[in-house]
Amino acid sequence: MADNDPQSARELSQFAENLLQQLQENFQALTDKLLLRNILFNEMGERIDDLEKHVTGLMAQAGIENTCEELTQ
């Protein structure tokens, strides 16, 4: 057996408990990262929407008739 392999029922129980704790911590860290990434993507999407509105407004002020939608087609 390897050095870290459990030798008794008690060690096996402790080993399993430690493994489950590590899995839970890793899962929580991954969940936190995904939630943060989702928040950042939502904020970025809102900023892009605001930018499109500002560009459309500036184009209207400049007398340019093409809208952002027409330029992307």
Short mmCIF file of C-alpha atoms in Angstrom, two decimals:
data_model
loop_
_atom_site.label_atom_id
_atom_site.label_comp_id
_atom_site.label_asym_id
_atom_site.label_seq_id
_atom_site.Cartn_x
_atom_site.Cartn_y
_atom_site.Cartn_z
CA MET A 1 0.00 0.00 0.00
CA ALA A 2 1.07 3.61 -0.55
CA ASP A 3 2.15 5.74 2.40
CA ASN A 4 -1.12 7.67 2.51
CA ASP A 5 -3.42 4.65 2.06
CA PRO A 6 -5.70 4.11 5.07
CA GLN A 7 -4.79 1.14 7.33
CA SER A 8 -7.90 0.79 9.50
CA ALA A 9 -11.61 1.54 9.48
CA ARG A 10 -11.01 4.70 11.50
CA GLU A 11 -8.31 5.88 9.13
CA LEU A 12 -10.51 5.04 6.17
CA SER A 13 -13.33 7.07 7.68
CA GLN A 14 -11.01 10.03 8.32
CA PHE A 15 -9.55 9.70 4.83
CA ALA A 16 -13.04 9.76 3.27
CA GLU A 17 -14.06 12.72 5.43
CA ASN A 18 -10.97 14.68 4.42
CA LEU A 19 -11.51 13.85 0.77
CA LEU A 20 -15.14 14.97 0.90
CA GLN A 21 -14.09 18.20 2.65
CA GLN A 22 -11.55 18.91 -0.08
CA LEU A 23 -14.13 18.21 -2.76
CA GLN A 24 -16.61 20.53 -1.07
CA GLU A 25 -14.02 23.31 -0.79
CA ASN A 26 -13.00 22.90 -4.44
CA PHE A 27 -16.63 22.86 -5.55
CA GLN A 28 -17.37 26.01 -3.52
CA ALA A 29 -14.33 27.78 -4.98
CA LEU A 30 -15.41 26.86 -8.51
CA THR A 31 -18.99 27.98 -7.80
CA ASP A 32 -17.72 31.32 -6.48
CA LYS A 33 -15.58 31.83 -9.59
CA LEU A 34 -18.48 31.05 -11.89
CA LEU A 35 -20.81 33.42 -10.04
CA LEU A 36 -18.23 36.21 -10.18
CA ARG A 37 -17.64 35.59 -13.86
CA ASN A 38 -21.39 35.74 -14.50
CA ILE A 39 -21.64 39.06 -12.66
CA LEU A 40 -18.73 40.46 -14.66
CA PHE A 41 -20.26 39.32 -17.96
CA ASN A 42 -23.57 40.92 -17.04
CA GLU A 43 -21.83 44.20 -16.19
CA MET A 44 -19.87 44.06 -19.43
CA GLY A 45 -23.09 43.48 -21.37
CA GLU A 46 -24.70 46.49 -19.71
CA ARG A 47 -21.67 48.63 -20.57
CA ILE A 48 -21.80 47.50 -24.20
CA ASP A 49 -25.51 48.36 -24.35
CA ASP A 50 -24.77 51.82 -22.93
CA LEU A 51 -21.94 52.30 -25.42
CA GLU A 52 -24.23 51.38 -28.32
CA LYS A 53 -26.81 53.90 -27.11
CA HIS A 54 -24.17 56.63 -26.86
CA VAL A 55 -22.79 55.84 -30.31
CA THR A 56 -26.30 55.91 -31.77
CA GLY A 57 -26.93 59.26 -30.09
CA LEU A 58 -23.67 60.71 -31.37
CA MET A 59 -24.41 59.46 -34.87
CA ALA A 60 -27.83 61.09 -34.74
CA GLN A 61 -26.28 64.37 -33.58
CA ALA A 62 -23.76 64.18 -36.44
CA GLY A 63 -26.55 63.60 -38.93
CA ILE A 64 -25.48 60.09 -39.81
CA GLU A 65 -28.53 58.06 -40.69
CA ASN A 66 -27.10 54.55 -40.26
CA THR A 67 -27.90 53.02 -36.92
CA CYS A 68 -25.69 50.51 -35.10
CA GLU A 69 -27.99 47.70 -36.24
CA GLU A 70 -27.53 48.68 -39.89
CA LEU A 71 -23.76 48.85 -39.52
CA THR A 72 -23.53 45.35 -38.07
CA GLN A 73 -25.53 43.73 -40.86
#
